[in-house]
Coordinates of C-alpha atoms and ligand atoms in Angstrom, one line a residue:
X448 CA 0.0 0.0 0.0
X449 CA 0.9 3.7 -0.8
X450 CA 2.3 5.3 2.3
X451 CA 2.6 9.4 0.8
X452 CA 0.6 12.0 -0.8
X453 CA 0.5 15.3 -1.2
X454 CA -1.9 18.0 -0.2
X455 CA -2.1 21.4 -2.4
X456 CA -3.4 24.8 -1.5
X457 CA -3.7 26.7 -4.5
X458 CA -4.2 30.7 -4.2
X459 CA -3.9 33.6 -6.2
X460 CA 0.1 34.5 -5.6
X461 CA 1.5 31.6 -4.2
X462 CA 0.5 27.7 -4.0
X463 CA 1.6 25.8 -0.6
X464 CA 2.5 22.2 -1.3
X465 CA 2.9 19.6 1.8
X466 CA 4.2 16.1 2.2
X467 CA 2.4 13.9 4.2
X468 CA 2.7 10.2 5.2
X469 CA -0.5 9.1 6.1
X470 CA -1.5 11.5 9.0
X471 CA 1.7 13.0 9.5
X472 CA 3.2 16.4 7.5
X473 CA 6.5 15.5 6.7
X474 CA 7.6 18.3 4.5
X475 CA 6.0 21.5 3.3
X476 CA 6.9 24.6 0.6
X477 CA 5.7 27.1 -1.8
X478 CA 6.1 28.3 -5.2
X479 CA 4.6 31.0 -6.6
X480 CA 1.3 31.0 -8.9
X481 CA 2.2 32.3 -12.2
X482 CA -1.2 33.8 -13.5
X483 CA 0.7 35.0 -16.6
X484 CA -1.3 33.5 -20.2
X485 CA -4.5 32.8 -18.3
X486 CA -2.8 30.5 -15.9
X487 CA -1.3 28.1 -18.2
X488 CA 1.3 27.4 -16.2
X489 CA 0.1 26.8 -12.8
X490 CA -0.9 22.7 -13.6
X491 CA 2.5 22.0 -15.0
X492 CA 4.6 24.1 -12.0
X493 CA 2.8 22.0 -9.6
X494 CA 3.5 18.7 -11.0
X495 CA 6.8 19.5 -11.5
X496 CA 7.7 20.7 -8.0
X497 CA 6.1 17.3 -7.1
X498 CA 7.9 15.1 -9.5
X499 CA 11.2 17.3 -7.7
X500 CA 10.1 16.8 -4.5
X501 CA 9.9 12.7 -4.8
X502 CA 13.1 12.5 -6.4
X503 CA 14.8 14.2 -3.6
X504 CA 13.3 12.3 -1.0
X505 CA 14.1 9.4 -2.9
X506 CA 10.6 8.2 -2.9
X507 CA 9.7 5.4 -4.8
X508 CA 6.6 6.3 -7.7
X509 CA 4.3 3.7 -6.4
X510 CA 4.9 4.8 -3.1
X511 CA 2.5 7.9 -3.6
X512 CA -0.9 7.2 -3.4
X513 CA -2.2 10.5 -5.4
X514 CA -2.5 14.7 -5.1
X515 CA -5.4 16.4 -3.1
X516 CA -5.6 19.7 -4.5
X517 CA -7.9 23.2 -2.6
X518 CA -8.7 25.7 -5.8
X519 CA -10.3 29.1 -5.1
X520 CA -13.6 28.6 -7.3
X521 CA -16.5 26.5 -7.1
X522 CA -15.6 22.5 -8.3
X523 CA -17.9 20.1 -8.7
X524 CA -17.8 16.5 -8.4
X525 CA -15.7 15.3 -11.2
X526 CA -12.6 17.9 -10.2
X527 CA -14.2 20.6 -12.6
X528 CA -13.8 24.1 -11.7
X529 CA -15.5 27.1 -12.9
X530 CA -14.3 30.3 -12.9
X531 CA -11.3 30.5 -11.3
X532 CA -11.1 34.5 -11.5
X533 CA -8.0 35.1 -9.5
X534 CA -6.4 32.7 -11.5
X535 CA -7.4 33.4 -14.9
X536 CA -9.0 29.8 -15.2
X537 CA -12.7 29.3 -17.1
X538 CA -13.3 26.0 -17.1
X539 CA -10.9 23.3 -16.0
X540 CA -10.8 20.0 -15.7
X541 CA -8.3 19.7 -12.6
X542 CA -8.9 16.3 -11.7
X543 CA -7.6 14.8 -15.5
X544 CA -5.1 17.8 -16.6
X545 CA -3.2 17.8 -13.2
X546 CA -3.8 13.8 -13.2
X547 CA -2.3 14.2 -16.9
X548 CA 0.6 15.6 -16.2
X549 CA 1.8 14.1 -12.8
X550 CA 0.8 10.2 -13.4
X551 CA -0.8 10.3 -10.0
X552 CA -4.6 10.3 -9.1
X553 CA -6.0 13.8 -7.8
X554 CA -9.0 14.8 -5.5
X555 CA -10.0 18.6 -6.0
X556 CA -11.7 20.9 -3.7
X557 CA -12.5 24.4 -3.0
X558 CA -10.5 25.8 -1.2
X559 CA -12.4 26.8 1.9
X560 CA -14.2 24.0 2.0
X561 CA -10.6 21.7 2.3
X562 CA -9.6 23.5 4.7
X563 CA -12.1 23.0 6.6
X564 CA -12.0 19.1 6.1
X565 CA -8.2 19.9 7.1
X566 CA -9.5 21.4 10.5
X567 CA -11.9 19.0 11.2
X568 CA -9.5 16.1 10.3
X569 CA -6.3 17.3 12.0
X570 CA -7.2 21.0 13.6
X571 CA -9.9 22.2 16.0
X572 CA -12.1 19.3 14.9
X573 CA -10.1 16.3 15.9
X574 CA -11.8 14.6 17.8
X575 CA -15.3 15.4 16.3
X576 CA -16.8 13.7 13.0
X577 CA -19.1 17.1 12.4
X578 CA -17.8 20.2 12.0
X579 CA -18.6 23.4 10.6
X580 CA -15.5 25.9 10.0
X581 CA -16.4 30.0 9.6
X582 CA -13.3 31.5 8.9
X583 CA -13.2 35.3 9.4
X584 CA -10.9 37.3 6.9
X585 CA -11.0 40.2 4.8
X586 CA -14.1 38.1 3.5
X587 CA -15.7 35.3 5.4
X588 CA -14.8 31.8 4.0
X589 CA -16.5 28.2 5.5
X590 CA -17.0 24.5 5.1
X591 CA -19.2 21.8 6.2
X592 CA -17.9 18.4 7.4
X593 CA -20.8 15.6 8.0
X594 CA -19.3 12.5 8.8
X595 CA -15.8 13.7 7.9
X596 CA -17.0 14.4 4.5
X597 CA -17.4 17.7 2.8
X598 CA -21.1 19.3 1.5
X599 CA -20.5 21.0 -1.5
X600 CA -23.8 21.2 -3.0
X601 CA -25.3 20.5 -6.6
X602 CA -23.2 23.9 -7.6
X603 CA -20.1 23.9 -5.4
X604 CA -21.8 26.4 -3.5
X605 CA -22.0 24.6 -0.5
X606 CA -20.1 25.8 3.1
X607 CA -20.4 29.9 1.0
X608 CA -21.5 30.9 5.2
X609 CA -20.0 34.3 4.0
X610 CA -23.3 35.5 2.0
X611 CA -25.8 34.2 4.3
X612 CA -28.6 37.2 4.7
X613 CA -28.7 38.5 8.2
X614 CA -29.8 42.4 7.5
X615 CA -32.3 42.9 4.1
X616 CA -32.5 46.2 4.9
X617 CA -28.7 46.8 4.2
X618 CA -28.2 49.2 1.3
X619 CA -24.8 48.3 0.5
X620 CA -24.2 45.8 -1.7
X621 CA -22.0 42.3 -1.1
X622 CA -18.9 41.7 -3.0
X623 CA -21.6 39.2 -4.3
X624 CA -24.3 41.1 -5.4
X625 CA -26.4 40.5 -2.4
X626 CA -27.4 42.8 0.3
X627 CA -27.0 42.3 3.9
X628 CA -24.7 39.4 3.9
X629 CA -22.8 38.2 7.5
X630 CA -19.2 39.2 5.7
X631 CA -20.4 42.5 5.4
X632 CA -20.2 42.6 9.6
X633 CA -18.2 39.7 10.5
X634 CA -15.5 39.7 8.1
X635 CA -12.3 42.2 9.1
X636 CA -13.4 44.7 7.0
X637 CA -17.1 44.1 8.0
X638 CA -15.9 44.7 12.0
X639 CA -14.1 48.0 10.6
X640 CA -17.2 49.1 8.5
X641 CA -19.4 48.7 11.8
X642 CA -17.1 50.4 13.6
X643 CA -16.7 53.9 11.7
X644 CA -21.0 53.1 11.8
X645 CA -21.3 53.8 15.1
X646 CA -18.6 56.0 15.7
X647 CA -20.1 58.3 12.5
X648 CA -23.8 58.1 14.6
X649 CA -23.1 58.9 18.0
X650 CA -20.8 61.4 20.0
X651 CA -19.8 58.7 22.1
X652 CA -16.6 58.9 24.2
X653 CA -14.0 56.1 22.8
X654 CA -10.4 55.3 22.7
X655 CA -11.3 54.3 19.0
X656 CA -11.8 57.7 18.3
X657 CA -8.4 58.5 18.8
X658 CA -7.1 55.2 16.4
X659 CA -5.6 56.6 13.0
X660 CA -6.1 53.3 11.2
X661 CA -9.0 51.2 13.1
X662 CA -9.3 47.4 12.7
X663 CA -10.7 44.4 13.6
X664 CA -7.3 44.0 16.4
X665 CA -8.0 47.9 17.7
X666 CA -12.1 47.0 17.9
X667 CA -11.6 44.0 20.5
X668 CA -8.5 45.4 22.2
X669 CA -10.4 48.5 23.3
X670 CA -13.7 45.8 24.1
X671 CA -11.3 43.8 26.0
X672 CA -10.4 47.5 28.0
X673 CA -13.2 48.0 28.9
X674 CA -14.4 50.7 26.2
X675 CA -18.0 50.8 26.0
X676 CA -18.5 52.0 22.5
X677 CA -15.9 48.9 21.0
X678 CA -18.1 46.7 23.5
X679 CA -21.5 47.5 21.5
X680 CA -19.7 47.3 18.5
X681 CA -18.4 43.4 19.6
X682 CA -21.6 42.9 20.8
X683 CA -23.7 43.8 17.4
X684 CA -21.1 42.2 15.4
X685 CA -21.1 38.7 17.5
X686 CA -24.8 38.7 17.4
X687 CA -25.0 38.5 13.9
X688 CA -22.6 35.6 13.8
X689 CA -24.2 34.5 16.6
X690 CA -27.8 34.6 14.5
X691 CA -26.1 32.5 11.2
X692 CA -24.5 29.5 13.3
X693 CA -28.2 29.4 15.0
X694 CA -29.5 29.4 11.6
X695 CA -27.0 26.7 10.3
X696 CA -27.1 24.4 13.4
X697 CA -30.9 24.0 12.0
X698 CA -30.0 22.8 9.3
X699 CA -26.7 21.0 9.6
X700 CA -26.6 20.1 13.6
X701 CA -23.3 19.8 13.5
X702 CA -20.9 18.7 17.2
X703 CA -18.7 21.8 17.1
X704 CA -18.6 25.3 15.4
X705 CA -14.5 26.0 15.1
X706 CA -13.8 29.9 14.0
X707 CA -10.8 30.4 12.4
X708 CA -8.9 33.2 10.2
X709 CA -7.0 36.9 11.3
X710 CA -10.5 38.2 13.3
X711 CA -10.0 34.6 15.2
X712 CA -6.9 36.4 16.8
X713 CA -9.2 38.0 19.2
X714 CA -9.9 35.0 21.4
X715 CA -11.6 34.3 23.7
X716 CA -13.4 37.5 23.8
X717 CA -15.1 36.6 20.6
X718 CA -15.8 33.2 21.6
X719 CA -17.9 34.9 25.0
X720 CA -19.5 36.9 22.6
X721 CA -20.5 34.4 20.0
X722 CA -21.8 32.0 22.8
X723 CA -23.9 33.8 25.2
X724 CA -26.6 35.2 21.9
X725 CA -25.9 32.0 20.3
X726 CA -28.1 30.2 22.8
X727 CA -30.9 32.5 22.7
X728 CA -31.3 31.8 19.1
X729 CA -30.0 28.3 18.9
X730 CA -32.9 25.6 18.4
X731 CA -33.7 23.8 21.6
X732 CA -31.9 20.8 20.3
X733 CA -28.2 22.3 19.4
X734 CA -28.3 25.0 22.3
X735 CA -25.6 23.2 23.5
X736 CA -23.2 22.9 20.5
X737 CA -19.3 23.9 21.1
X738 CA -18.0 26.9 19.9
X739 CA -14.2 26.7 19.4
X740 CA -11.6 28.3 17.6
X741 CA -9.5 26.8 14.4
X742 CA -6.0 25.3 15.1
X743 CA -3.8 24.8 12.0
X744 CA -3.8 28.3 10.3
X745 CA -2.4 28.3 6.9
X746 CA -1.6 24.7 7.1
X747 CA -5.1 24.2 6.6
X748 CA -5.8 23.9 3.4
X749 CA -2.9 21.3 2.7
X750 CA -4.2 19.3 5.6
X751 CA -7.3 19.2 4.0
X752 CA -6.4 18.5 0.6
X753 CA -4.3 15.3 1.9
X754 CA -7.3 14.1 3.0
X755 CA -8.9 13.9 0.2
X756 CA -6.6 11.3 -1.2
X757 CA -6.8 8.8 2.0
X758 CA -10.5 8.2 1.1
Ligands
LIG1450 ZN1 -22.5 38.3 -0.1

């Protein structure tokens, strides 16, 4: 039996490439992601880097049991992605061309979503078989593991937490389309958007008036102080998350809620403030559901993508 595989996290500047041998991260790098020609070059980089990589380690070819792969676009079940914006992809095959031109199998993902298998396999989710990941960056990004396996939907759409509606009556729009969508609060730039809100509406006294360059950080900092103003502004922002893992624990029920990405930073204070509304809203049933925070980081997505291939 094969005892290696490689998991790949594939972004817009630079693609993260791990060894693993069965459970275990043996080895990780990068190279960059040459978008240049409408990314013709990315497939054949990656294979080769892994074709370098086994030779080094003076692996033998049969020894490798395939390539998990995390893309940033919606994939459906046969390794197709569509869309790949950042990348200058259409429509790809990922699954046969990257099959194609390393002679190994390959299991393809989005990228959020396998990372989130990665946390739930290896991360925050451990010792759970149902996990839902929110990850809170300059958007918001998410997965759902049932049964250690990952719901991506009849249009790869499945685990997009980031657009669920939580405020109709918002008049911007979404980097979707959509209007009143939890990254428009929760995200870092939501939490910073919120914040120049309330500070633009009232006169109160706050240390975040004096902050040059406010962000998510400066927000819970001053809550964590004490500061009454960042302390509302925690509060509204939690209570909206709090609000969409209510909504998804309807529908999903799953054993732990892990929150991960830069606004994750904050802690504990954001776990407090998450919990305490998230009961009030949570179904009877899940009131009692963890709320935890994500473990692996950037290592994610290659955990996740290894994964892929042990199935
Ligand atoms: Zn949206």
């Amino acid at each position: 039996m094969a005892n290696y595989e490689f998991g790949i996290d594939l972004g817009g500047t630079t693609c993260k490439i791990g060894l693993f041998q069965g459970e275990e991260m043996i080895d990780k790098w990068e190279i960059p992601t040459d978008t240049s020609d409408g990314g013709k070059n990315i497939l054949r980089d990656i294979a080769d880097s892994v074709k370098a990589k086994i030779e080094e380690k003076a692996i033998a070819k049969d020894d490798i049991k395939g390539l998990g792969i995390g893309v940033p676009g919606p994939v459906t079940d046969d390794g197709t992605v569509h869309n790949c914006v950042n990348l200058g992809w259409g429509t790809v095959n990922i699954s046969e061309k990257l099959g194609e031109l390393s002679g190994y199998p390959v299991k393809v993902g989005n990228d959020a979503n396998v990372a989130a298998l990665g946390e739930s396999w290896m991360g925050g989710g451990k010792d759970y078989n149902s996990v839902v990941v929110v990850t809170l960056g300059t958007g918001i990004g998410g997965g759902i593991i049932i049964n250690d396996r990952i719901i991506a939907g009849a249009h790869g759409a499945g685990g997009e937490i980031g657009h669920m509606l939580v405020n109709p009556e918002e008049e911007l729009a979404c980097n979707c389309g959509l209007h009143g969508c939890i990254e428009q609060y929760a995200s870092a730039t939501g939490i910073v958007r919120t914040a120049n809100r309330y500070l633009d509406a009232t006169d109160t006294e706050s240390v975040l008036r004096k902050e040059a360059n406010i962000s998510a950080k400066t927000v819970f900092d001053a809550a964590r102080e004490g500061d009454a103003l960042a302390l509302t502004i925690v509060d509204d922002v939690c209570e909206k998350l709090a609000k969409t893992l209510a909504r998804l624990a309807t529908v999903v029920d799953p054993e732990v809620f892990l929150i991960g990405g830069g606004v994750s930073k904050a802690g504990q204070i954001l776990l407090d403030h998450v919990a305490e509304p998230y009961k009030k809203y949570a179904f009877h049933a899940c009131r009692d559901t963890k709320i935890g925070l994500a473990t692996l980081g950037n290592d994610a997505g290659m955990y996740g993508a290894a994964r892929m291939v042990l199935d």
